[in-house]
CSV table of C-alpha atoms and ligand atoms in Angstrom, one decimal:
chain,number,residue,atom,x,y,z
M,1,MET,CA,11.8,-15.5,3.1
M,2,ILE,CA,10.3,-12.5,4.8
M,3,ARG,CA,6.8,-12.5,6.5
M,4,PHE,CA,4.7,-10.5,8.9
M,5,LEU,CA,1.8,-10.5,11.1
M,6,THR,CA,-0.1,-7.6,12.3
M,7,ALA,CA,-2.2,-7.2,15.6
M,8,GLY,CA,-4.5,-4.8,17.1
M,9,GLU,CA,-7.9,-3.2,17.4
M,10,SER,CA,-8.9,0.1,16.0
M,11,HIS,CA,-9.6,1.5,19.6
M,12,GLY,CA,-7.4,-0.7,21.6
M,13,LYS,CA,-4.1,0.0,23.0
M,14,GLY,CA,-2.2,0.1,19.7
M,15,LEU,CA,-1.1,-2.1,16.8
M,16,THR,CA,1.8,-4.5,17.0
M,17,VAL,CA,3.5,-5.8,13.6
M,18,ILE,CA,6.3,-8.4,13.8
M,19,ALA,CA,8.4,-9.1,10.7
M,20,GLU,CA,11.1,-11.8,10.0
M,21,GLY,CA,13.5,-12.8,7.5
M,22,PHE,CA,15.4,-9.4,7.0
M,23,PRO,CA,19.2,-10.0,6.7
M,24,SER,CA,21.4,-8.6,9.4
M,25,ASN,CA,23.0,-5.2,9.3
M,26,LEU,CA,20.3,-3.3,7.4
M,27,LYS,CA,20.4,0.5,8.6
M,28,ILE,CA,17.3,1.7,9.6
M,29,GLU,CA,16.0,4.4,12.2
M,30,GLU,CA,12.7,5.0,14.0
M,31,SER,CA,12.4,8.4,12.4
M,32,TYR,CA,12.7,7.0,8.7
M,33,ILE,CA,9.5,4.6,10.0
M,34,ASN,CA,8.0,7.4,11.3
M,35,SER,CA,8.2,9.7,8.2
M,36,HIS,CA,6.0,7.1,6.0
M,37,LEU,CA,3.4,6.6,8.9
M,38,ALA,CA,3.3,10.5,8.8
M,39,ARG,CA,2.4,10.2,5.1
M,40,ARG,CA,-0.3,7.9,5.7
M,41,GLN,CA,-2.1,10.4,7.9
M,42,MET,CA,-2.1,13.2,5.3
M,43,GLY,CA,-4.3,14.0,2.7
M,44,TYR,CA,-7.5,16.5,2.5
M,45,GLY,CA,-10.5,14.7,3.4
M,46,ARG,CA,-9.7,12.6,6.2
M,47,GLY,CA,-11.8,12.4,9.3
M,48,GLY,CA,-11.4,13.5,13.1
M,49,ARG,CA,-9.4,10.4,14.1
M,50,MET,CA,-6.3,11.7,12.1
M,51,LYS,CA,-6.4,14.8,14.4
M,52,ILE,CA,-6.0,12.9,17.4
M,53,GLU,CA,-3.2,10.5,16.4
M,54,THR,CA,0.3,11.2,15.5
M,55,ASP,CA,1.5,7.7,14.5
M,56,THR,CA,4.9,6.9,15.6
M,57,ALA,CA,6.4,3.3,15.6
M,58,GLU,CA,8.4,2.2,18.8
M,59,ILE,CA,11.0,-0.4,18.0
M,60,LEU,CA,10.7,-3.5,20.7
M,61,SER,CA,13.4,-6.0,19.1
M,62,GLY,CA,15.3,-6.7,16.2
M,63,ILE,CA,17.1,-3.7,15.9
M,64,ARG,CA,20.5,-2.4,17.6
M,65,PHE,CA,22.1,0.8,17.2
M,66,GLN,CA,20.0,1.6,13.9
M,67,LYS,CA,20.9,-1.9,12.3
M,68,THR,CA,18.8,-5.2,11.8
M,69,LEU,CA,20.4,-8.1,13.8
M,70,GLY,CA,18.5,-10.6,11.8
M,71,SER,CA,16.1,-11.5,14.5
M,72,PRO,CA,12.6,-10.7,14.3
M,73,ILE,CA,11.5,-7.1,14.4
M,74,SER,CA,8.4,-6.2,16.5
M,75,LEU,CA,7.1,-2.6,16.2
M,76,PHE,CA,4.4,-1.0,18.4
M,77,ILE,CA,2.2,1.9,17.2
M,78,LYS,CA,0.1,3.3,20.0
M,79,ASN,CA,-3.5,4.4,19.6
M,80,SER,CA,-3.8,7.9,21.4
M,81,ASP,CA,-7.5,7.6,21.0
M,82,TRP,CA,-7.4,4.4,23.5
M,83,GLU,CA,-7.8,6.7,26.1
M,84,ASN,CA,-11.1,7.6,25.1
M,85,TRP,CA,-12.0,4.1,24.9
M,86,THR,CA,-10.5,2.2,28.0
M,87,ASP,CA,-13.9,1.1,29.2
M,88,GLU,CA,-15.6,0.5,26.0
M,89,MET,CA,-12.4,-1.6,24.7
M,90,ALA,CA,-11.7,-3.4,28.0
M,91,SER,CA,-10.0,-6.7,28.0
M,92,GLY,CA,-11.4,-7.1,31.3
M,93,LYS,CA,-15.0,-7.3,32.8
M,94,PRO,CA,-17.1,-4.3,31.4
M,95,LYS,CA,-17.5,-1.4,33.9
M,96,GLY,CA,-21.1,-0.8,33.9
M,97,LYS,CA,-23.7,-1.0,31.1
M,98,HIS,CA,-22.2,-0.3,27.6
M,99,LYS,CA,-24.2,0.4,24.4
M,100,LYS,CA,-24.2,-2.4,21.8
M,101,ILE,CA,-23.9,-1.4,17.9
M,102,THR,CA,-26.8,-3.0,16.2
M,103,VAL,CA,-27.0,-1.5,12.7
M,104,PRO,CA,-24.6,-2.9,10.2
M,105,ARG,CA,-23.3,-0.3,7.7
M,106,PRO,CA,-23.7,-1.5,4.1
M,107,GLY,CA,-20.2,-1.8,2.2
M,108,HIS,CA,-18.4,-2.6,5.4
M,109,ALA,CA,-17.2,-5.8,7.2
M,110,ASP,CA,-20.1,-5.5,9.6
M,111,LEU,CA,-22.8,-7.8,8.9
M,112,VAL,CA,-20.7,-10.8,7.5
M,113,GLY,CA,-18.3,-10.3,10.4
M,114,VAL,CA,-21.2,-10.5,13.1
M,115,SER,CA,-22.7,-13.3,11.0
M,116,LYS,CA,-19.3,-15.3,10.6
M,117,TYR,CA,-18.0,-14.9,14.2
M,118,ASP,CA,-21.1,-15.4,16.0
M,119,LEU,CA,-20.9,-11.7,17.5
M,120,ASN,CA,-23.8,-9.9,19.6
M,121,ASP,CA,-22.1,-6.5,19.1
M,122,ILE,CA,-20.9,-4.8,15.7
M,123,ARG,CA,-18.2,-3.2,17.5
M,124,ASN,CA,-16.4,-6.5,17.9
M,125,SER,CA,-16.4,-6.6,14.0
M,126,ILE,CA,-15.6,-2.9,13.2
M,127,GLU,CA,-12.6,-3.0,15.4
M,128,ARG,CA,-10.2,-5.3,13.4
M,129,SER,CA,-11.7,-4.7,10.0
M,130,SER,CA,-11.2,-0.8,10.4
M,131,ALA,CA,-8.3,0.7,8.1
M,132,ARG,CA,-6.5,1.5,11.2
M,133,GLU,CA,-4.7,-1.6,10.8
M,134,THR,CA,-3.0,-0.1,7.7
M,135,ALA,CA,-0.8,1.7,10.0
M,136,ALA,CA,0.9,-1.2,10.8
M,137,ARG,CA,1.6,-2.1,7.0
M,138,VAL,CA,3.0,1.0,6.4
M,139,ALA,CA,5.3,0.6,9.3
M,140,VAL,CA,6.6,-2.8,8.3
M,141,GLY,CA,6.4,-1.8,4.7
M,142,SER,CA,9.0,0.8,5.2
M,143,ILE,CA,11.5,-1.7,6.3
M,144,ALA,CA,10.9,-3.2,3.1
M,145,ARG,CA,11.6,0.0,1.3
M,146,ARG,CA,14.7,0.7,3.3
M,147,PHE,CA,16.0,-2.6,2.3
M,148,LEU,CA,15.2,-2.0,-1.6
M,149,GLU,CA,17.0,1.5,-1.4
M,150,GLU,CA,20.2,-0.2,-0.7
M,151,PHE,CA,20.0,-1.6,-4.0
M,152,GLY,CA,18.9,1.7,-5.8
M,153,ILE,CA,15.3,0.5,-6.0
M,154,HIS,CA,12.5,3.2,-5.2
M,155,VAL,CA,8.7,2.9,-4.7
M,156,GLY,CA,6.5,5.9,-5.3
M,157,SER,CA,2.8,6.7,-6.1
M,158,TYR,CA,0.5,9.3,-6.8
M,159,VAL,CA,-3.4,9.6,-6.9
M,160,GLU,CA,-4.6,9.5,-10.5
M,161,SER,CA,-8.5,10.3,-9.7
M,162,ILE,CA,-10.8,10.9,-6.9
M,163,GLY,CA,-14.5,10.9,-7.3
M,164,GLY,CA,-14.0,10.5,-11.1
M,165,ILE,CA,-12.0,13.7,-11.4
M,166,TYR,CA,-8.9,12.9,-13.6
M,167,SER,CA,-6.1,15.2,-14.8
M,168,THR,CA,-6.3,16.1,-18.5
M,169,GLU,CA,-2.5,15.2,-18.8
M,170,GLN,CA,-2.1,11.5,-18.9
M,171,PHE,CA,0.6,10.9,-16.6
M,172,SER,CA,0.2,7.0,-16.8
M,173,GLU,CA,0.6,7.1,-20.6
M,174,LYS,CA,4.3,8.8,-20.0
M,175,LEU,CA,4.9,5.8,-17.8
M,176,PHE,CA,3.6,3.2,-20.3
M,177,ASN,CA,5.7,5.1,-23.2
M,178,ASN,CA,9.0,4.6,-21.3
M,179,SER,CA,9.9,8.1,-22.3
M,180,LEU,CA,11.4,8.5,-18.8
M,181,SER,CA,15.1,8.9,-18.4
M,182,LYS,CA,17.0,6.2,-17.0
M,183,ASN,CA,17.4,8.0,-14.0
M,184,PHE,CA,13.8,8.5,-13.1
M,185,ASP,CA,13.2,7.3,-9.7
M,186,ALA,CA,9.6,6.7,-8.4
M,187,TRP,CA,10.4,8.3,-5.1
M,188,SER,CA,10.7,12.1,-6.8
M,189,LEU,CA,7.4,10.9,-8.2
M,190,ALA,CA,6.0,10.4,-4.7
M,191,GLN,CA,7.6,13.5,-3.2
M,192,GLU,CA,5.7,15.6,-6.0
M,193,ALA,CA,2.8,14.1,-4.9
M,194,ASP,CA,3.3,14.4,-1.3
M,195,ALA,CA,3.4,18.3,-2.0
M,196,SER,CA,-0.3,18.1,-3.3
M,197,ALA,CA,-3.2,18.1,-0.4
M,198,VAL,CA,-4.5,15.1,-2.2
M,199,ARG,CA,-1.3,13.6,-3.7
M,200,VAL,CA,-2.2,14.3,-7.5
M,201,LEU,CA,0.4,15.7,-9.9
M,202,ASP,CA,-1.8,18.3,-11.5
M,203,LYS,CA,-2.9,21.8,-9.8
M,204,LEU,CA,-6.3,22.5,-11.5
M,205,GLN,CA,-7.3,18.7,-10.9
M,206,GLU,CA,-6.3,19.4,-7.4
M,207,GLU,CA,-8.7,22.2,-7.1
M,208,LYS,CA,-11.4,20.4,-8.7
M,209,ILE,CA,-10.9,17.7,-6.6
M,210,ILE,CA,-11.1,19.9,-3.1
M,211,ARG,CA,-14.1,21.4,-4.3
M,212,LYS,CA,-15.7,18.0,-4.6
M,213,ILE,CA,-14.6,16.7,-1.5
M,214,LYS,CA,-16.1,20.0,0.2
M,215,LYS,CA,-19.4,19.5,-1.5
M,216,VAL,CA,-19.2,15.5,-0.3
M,217,LYS,CA,-18.7,16.7,3.1
M,218,LYS,CA,-21.6,19.2,3.3
M,219,ILE,CA,-23.9,16.2,2.2
M,220,GLY,CA,-22.5,13.7,4.5
M,221,ASP,CA,-21.1,11.4,1.6
M,222,THR,CA,-17.9,9.9,0.5
M,223,LEU,CA,-15.5,9.4,-2.4
M,224,GLY,CA,-13.2,6.7,-3.8
M,225,GLY,CA,-10.8,6.7,-6.5
M,226,THR,CA,-7.5,5.5,-8.3
M,227,PHE,CA,-4.0,5.6,-7.7
M,228,ILE,CA,-0.7,4.6,-9.5
M,229,THR,CA,1.9,2.9,-7.5
M,230,VAL,CA,5.5,2.8,-9.3
M,231,ALA,CA,8.6,0.8,-8.6
M,232,THR,CA,12.1,1.8,-10.1
M,233,GLY,CA,15.4,0.4,-10.4
M,234,LEU,CA,14.5,-3.4,-10.4
M,235,PRO,CA,16.5,-6.0,-11.7
M,236,VAL,CA,15.5,-8.4,-14.4
M,237,GLY,CA,13.9,-11.7,-12.8
M,238,LEU,CA,12.1,-11.0,-9.9
M,239,GLY,CA,9.1,-13.7,-9.4
M,240,SER,CA,9.0,-16.5,-11.7
M,241,PHE,CA,6.7,-18.4,-14.3
M,242,ILE,CA,7.3,-21.7,-12.6
M,243,GLN,CA,4.1,-21.8,-10.5
M,244,TYR,CA,0.9,-19.8,-10.1
M,245,ASP,CA,2.1,-18.9,-6.8
M,246,THR,CA,5.4,-17.9,-7.7
M,247,LYS,CA,4.3,-15.0,-10.1
M,248,LEU,CA,5.2,-11.8,-9.1
M,249,SER,CA,2.1,-10.0,-10.7
M,250,ALA,CA,-0.2,-12.3,-8.6
M,251,ASP,CA,1.5,-11.5,-5.6
M,252,ILE,CA,1.2,-7.6,-6.3
M,253,ALA,CA,-2.3,-8.1,-7.1
M,254,HIS,CA,-3.1,-10.1,-3.8
M,255,VAL,CA,-1.4,-7.5,-1.7
M,256,MET,CA,-3.0,-4.6,-3.3
M,257,MET,CA,-6.5,-6.4,-3.1
M,258,SER,CA,-5.7,-7.1,0.7
M,259,ILE,CA,-6.0,-3.3,1.4
M,260,ASN,CA,-9.2,-2.0,2.9
M,261,ALA,CA,-11.7,-0.9,0.3
M,262,VAL,CA,-9.4,-1.8,-2.6
M,263,LYS,CA,-11.8,-3.1,-5.4
M,264,GLY,CA,-9.6,-3.4,-8.5
M,265,VAL,CA,-6.0,-3.9,-9.4
M,266,GLU,CA,-4.2,-3.4,-13.0
M,267,ILE,CA,-0.5,-4.0,-14.0
M,268,GLY,CA,0.5,-2.0,-16.9
M,269,THR,CA,-2.2,-1.2,-19.4
M,270,GLY,CA,-4.5,-3.6,-17.8
M,271,PHE,CA,-8.0,-3.6,-19.0
M,272,LYS,CA,-7.0,-1.2,-21.8
M,273,ALA,CA,-4.8,-3.9,-23.2
M,274,ALA,CA,-8.0,-6.0,-23.5
M,275,ASP,CA,-9.5,-3.7,-26.1
M,276,ALA,CA,-6.4,-3.0,-28.1
M,277,TYR,CA,-4.5,-5.1,-31.0
M,278,GLY,CA,-1.6,-7.2,-30.1
M,279,SER,CA,0.5,-5.4,-32.0
M,280,ALA,CA,-0.2,-2.1,-30.1
M,281,SER,CA,-0.2,-3.8,-26.5
M,282,HIS,CA,3.4,-5.4,-26.1
M,283,ASP,CA,6.8,-3.9,-25.8
M,284,GLU,CA,9.1,-4.3,-28.8
M,285,ILE,CA,12.8,-5.3,-27.9
M,286,VAL,CA,15.4,-3.1,-28.9
M,287,MET,CA,19.1,-2.6,-28.3
M,288,LYS,CA,19.9,0.8,-27.0
M,289,ASN,CA,23.7,1.9,-26.2
M,290,GLY,CA,24.9,-1.9,-26.3
M,291,GLU,CA,21.9,-3.1,-23.8
M,292,LEU,CA,18.7,-4.9,-24.4
M,293,THR,CA,15.6,-2.6,-23.6
M,294,ARG,CA,12.0,-2.0,-24.7
M,295,LYS,CA,10.4,0.6,-26.8
M,296,THR,CA,7.4,0.8,-24.4
M,297,ASN,CA,6.4,-0.5,-21.1
M,298,ARG,CA,2.9,-1.3,-21.6
M,299,ALA,CA,3.5,-4.5,-19.8
M,300,GLY,CA,3.7,-2.3,-16.4
M,301,GLY,CA,7.4,-4.0,-15.8
M,302,ILE,CA,6.1,-7.5,-15.7
M,303,GLU,CA,6.4,-10.5,-18.4
M,304,GLY,CA,5.6,-14.1,-17.4
M,305,GLY,CA,5.2,-13.1,-13.7
M,306,MET,CA,8.8,-11.7,-13.5
M,307,THR,CA,10.1,-8.3,-13.4
M,308,THR,CA,11.4,-7.1,-16.8
M,309,GLY,CA,13.6,-4.6,-15.4
M,310,LEU,CA,11.6,-1.5,-16.4
M,311,PRO,CA,9.3,0.3,-13.8
M,312,VAL,CA,6.8,-1.8,-12.4
M,313,ILE,CA,3.4,-0.1,-12.7
M,314,VAL,CA,0.0,-0.6,-10.9
M,315,ARG,CA,-3.2,0.9,-11.0
M,316,THR,CA,-5.5,0.5,-8.0
M,317,ALA,CA,-9.3,1.4,-7.5
M,318,MET,CA,-10.5,2.1,-3.9
M,319,LYS,CA,-14.3,2.2,-3.6
M,320,PRO,CA,-15.9,5.2,-1.5
M,321,ILE,CA,-15.4,5.0,2.3
M,322,ALA,CA,-18.4,2.9,3.7
M,323,THR,CA,-19.2,5.1,6.5
M,324,LEU,CA,-21.8,7.7,5.5
M,325,MET,CA,-23.4,10.4,7.0
M,326,SER,CA,-26.1,10.7,4.5
M,327,PRO,CA,-28.8,8.1,4.6
M,328,ILE,CA,-28.5,4.4,3.4
M,329,GLU,CA,-30.9,1.7,4.0
M,330,ALA,CA,-30.0,-0.9,6.4
M,331,VAL,CA,-31.7,-3.4,8.9
M,332,ASP,CA,-31.5,-3.1,12.9
M,333,LEU,CA,-30.5,-6.4,13.8
M,334,SER,CA,-32.2,-6.0,17.4
M,335,THR,CA,-35.7,-5.6,15.6
M,336,MET,CA,-34.8,-6.7,12.1
M,337,LYS,CA,-36.6,-3.8,11.1
M,338,LYS,CA,-35.5,-1.2,8.0
M,339,VAL,CA,-33.7,1.9,9.4
M,340,ILE,CA,-31.5,4.6,7.9
M,341,SER,CA,-27.8,3.2,8.6
M,342,ARG,CA,-26.0,4.4,11.6
M,343,ARG,CA,-23.4,7.5,11.6
M,344,GLU,CA,-19.9,7.2,12.7
M,345,ARG,CA,-16.8,9.0,12.7
M,346,SER,CA,-14.8,8.3,9.4
M,347,ASP,CA,-12.9,9.6,6.5
M,348,PHE,CA,-14.7,11.1,3.6
M,349,VAL,CA,-11.9,10.4,1.2
M,350,ALA,CA,-8.9,8.2,2.1
M,351,VAL,CA,-7.3,7.6,-1.7
M,352,PRO,CA,-3.9,9.7,-0.7
M,353,ALA,CA,-3.5,7.6,2.2
M,354,CYS,CA,-4.4,4.4,0.4
M,355,ALA,CA,-1.7,5.2,-2.2
M,356,VAL,CA,0.9,5.5,0.7
M,357,ILE,CA,-0.6,1.9,2.0
M,358,GLY,CA,-0.3,0.9,-1.7
M,359,GLU,CA,3.5,1.8,-1.8
M,360,SER,CA,4.2,0.0,1.4
M,361,MET,CA,2.6,-3.2,0.1
M,362,LEU,CA,4.6,-3.1,-3.3
M,363,SER,CA,7.6,-2.5,-1.3
M,364,TRP,CA,6.9,-5.5,1.0
M,365,VAL,CA,6.2,-8.1,-2.1
M,366,LEU,CA,9.3,-6.6,-4.1
M,367,ALA,CA,11.6,-7.2,-1.2
M,368,LYS,CA,10.0,-10.8,-0.6
M,369,ALA,CA,10.8,-11.6,-4.2
M,370,PHE,CA,14.1,-9.9,-4.1
M,371,LEU,CA,15.3,-11.9,-1.1
M,372,GLN,CA,13.6,-15.1,-2.6
M,373,LYS,CA,16.2,-14.5,-5.5
M,374,PHE,CA,19.0,-13.2,-3.8
M,375,GLY,CA,18.8,-14.8,-0.2
M,376,GLY,CA,21.7,-13.7,2.4
M,377,ASP,CA,21.8,-13.9,6.0
M,378,SER,CA,23.5,-10.4,6.2
M,379,MET,CA,23.5,-7.4,3.9
M,380,ARG,CA,26.9,-8.3,2.8
M,381,GLU,CA,26.1,-11.7,1.5
M,382,THR,CA,22.9,-10.2,-0.2
M,383,LYS,CA,24.6,-7.5,-1.8
M,384,ASP,CA,27.3,-10.1,-3.2
M,385,ASN,CA,24.8,-12.3,-4.6
M,386,TYR,CA,22.8,-9.3,-6.4
M,387,LYS,CA,26.1,-8.2,-7.6
M,388,ASN,CA,27.1,-11.5,-9.1
M,389,TYR,CA,23.7,-11.6,-10.8
M,390,THR,CA,23.3,-8.4,-12.4
M,391,THR,CA,27.0,-7.6,-13.5
M,392,LYS,CA,27.1,-10.8,-15.4
M,393,LEU,CA,23.4,-11.1,-16.7
M,394,GLN,CA,23.9,-9.2,-20.3
M,395,LYS,CA,27.3,-11.1,-20.8
M,396,ARG,CA,25.8,-14.5,-19.9
M,397,LEU,CA,22.9,-13.8,-22.2
M,398,SER,CA,25.1,-13.1,-25.2
M,399,SER,CA,27.8,-15.9,-24.7
M,400,ASN,CA,24.8,-18.5,-24.2
M,401,PHE,CA,23.4,-17.5,-27.9
M,402,ARG,CA,26.6,-16.6,-29.7
M,403,LYS,CA,26.8,-18.6,-33.1
X,501,EPS,C1,-8.2,5.1,10.3
X,501,EPS,C2,-8.9,5.0,11.7
X,501,EPS,C3,-10.4,4.9,11.8
X,501,EPS,C4,-10.9,5.5,10.6
X,501,EPS,C5,-10.5,5.2,9.1
X,501,EPS,C6,-9.1,5.0,8.9
X,501,EPS,O1,-10.5,5.6,13.0
X,501,EPS,P1,-11.9,5.8,13.7
X,501,EPS,O2,-12.9,4.8,13.2
X,501,EPS,O3,-11.7,6.1,14.8
X,501,EPS,O4,-12.4,7.4,13.1
X,501,EPS,O5,-10.9,7.0,10.6
X,501,EPS,O6,-11.1,3.8,9.3
X,501,EPS,C7,-11.8,3.8,8.2
X,501,EPS,C8,-12.4,4.5,7.1
X,501,EPS,C9,-12.7,2.4,7.8
X,501,EPS,O7,-13.5,2.1,7.3
X,501,EPS,O8,-12.5,1.5,8.9
X,501,EPS,C10,-6.8,5.0,10.1
X,501,EPS,O9,-6.0,5.0,11.2
X,501,EPS,O10,-6.4,5.1,8.8
């Protein structure tokens, strides 16, 4: 069983993450983790903070000579911006007078945060609710990703839309139609997306989106969007139908919804399937080259809460960033009078980054389900268990049902 915990404030010294439960002897390098942290920082439409930070993870424990020890892995990501906040974010006595934030931003955790935690400065709520925390999730997700790679499982994503601008090409339809070659791997999809400034797969769409972001920047507004996360190379049967909390689909929805600003998740054709006939919604079972497979993958690789062996496909919706430069109504808590909401440095669009965070969270739940099924204290043991199950699967199935 793997688990992780993150700690850290947006403008504190940095972010810490502790992960536990990975088998020993998994090869991993700091540079690998950092390459994914850099991907999270990309994307046209980010704010000033990304110019200050070059996120890198320092390994504090759990890894020796580029291999996991089986002990808790702890990572530290320094906040370069901390230097500008040493007085404002001091853990000791405040130095002199400091200005409290009294106007909550609609759409952010500000108002509910100060109400719930009995705080007298909105800064105390902003710091932990900030999406800065997702850097720690990408760092820890990259360990899960490295683990999955050892089994030929790859995770990738692309941005489907920003501000309602979609491609005329239906890339997701291609995924659902299972028209991809067996060698298709989700990482190549991610690399294709990484080559775009907004992580889309269509040049014309990219141009339109950049034009819209430029416009939005000018008027001080923000945009949201949708992205598709894909995992390939999965074995049949991760997750289970036994209990509500063992279904992999539920775990996927949980981790995706846990990402800041995410408001919707679909697996496979999702909400569209609700409008279609059953005969046009399910994936017919066929024999192909002596193997059981499906004609389509509308289920998005999950049936009964378990992996079918086809790519897992998840669509996620991110709402527009809640910090606006343009006016939006709020109440100043120091006077309880109407005001126009406060300005604060932020991103204009963070959908490309959100997609990378989505990859990290999907990697995490898949690695968790994988280790729940195959276990193992060392990579050798996990690999033996995996091989034993996967090589005998088809044979076992046909001998069980032979007349
Ligand atoms: C972010 C760091 C934050 C924001 C952004 C994402 O840094 P700062 O507040 O210093 O500008 O840029 O956070 C949000 C959009 C948010 O709503 O909290 C990061 O590291 O990704």
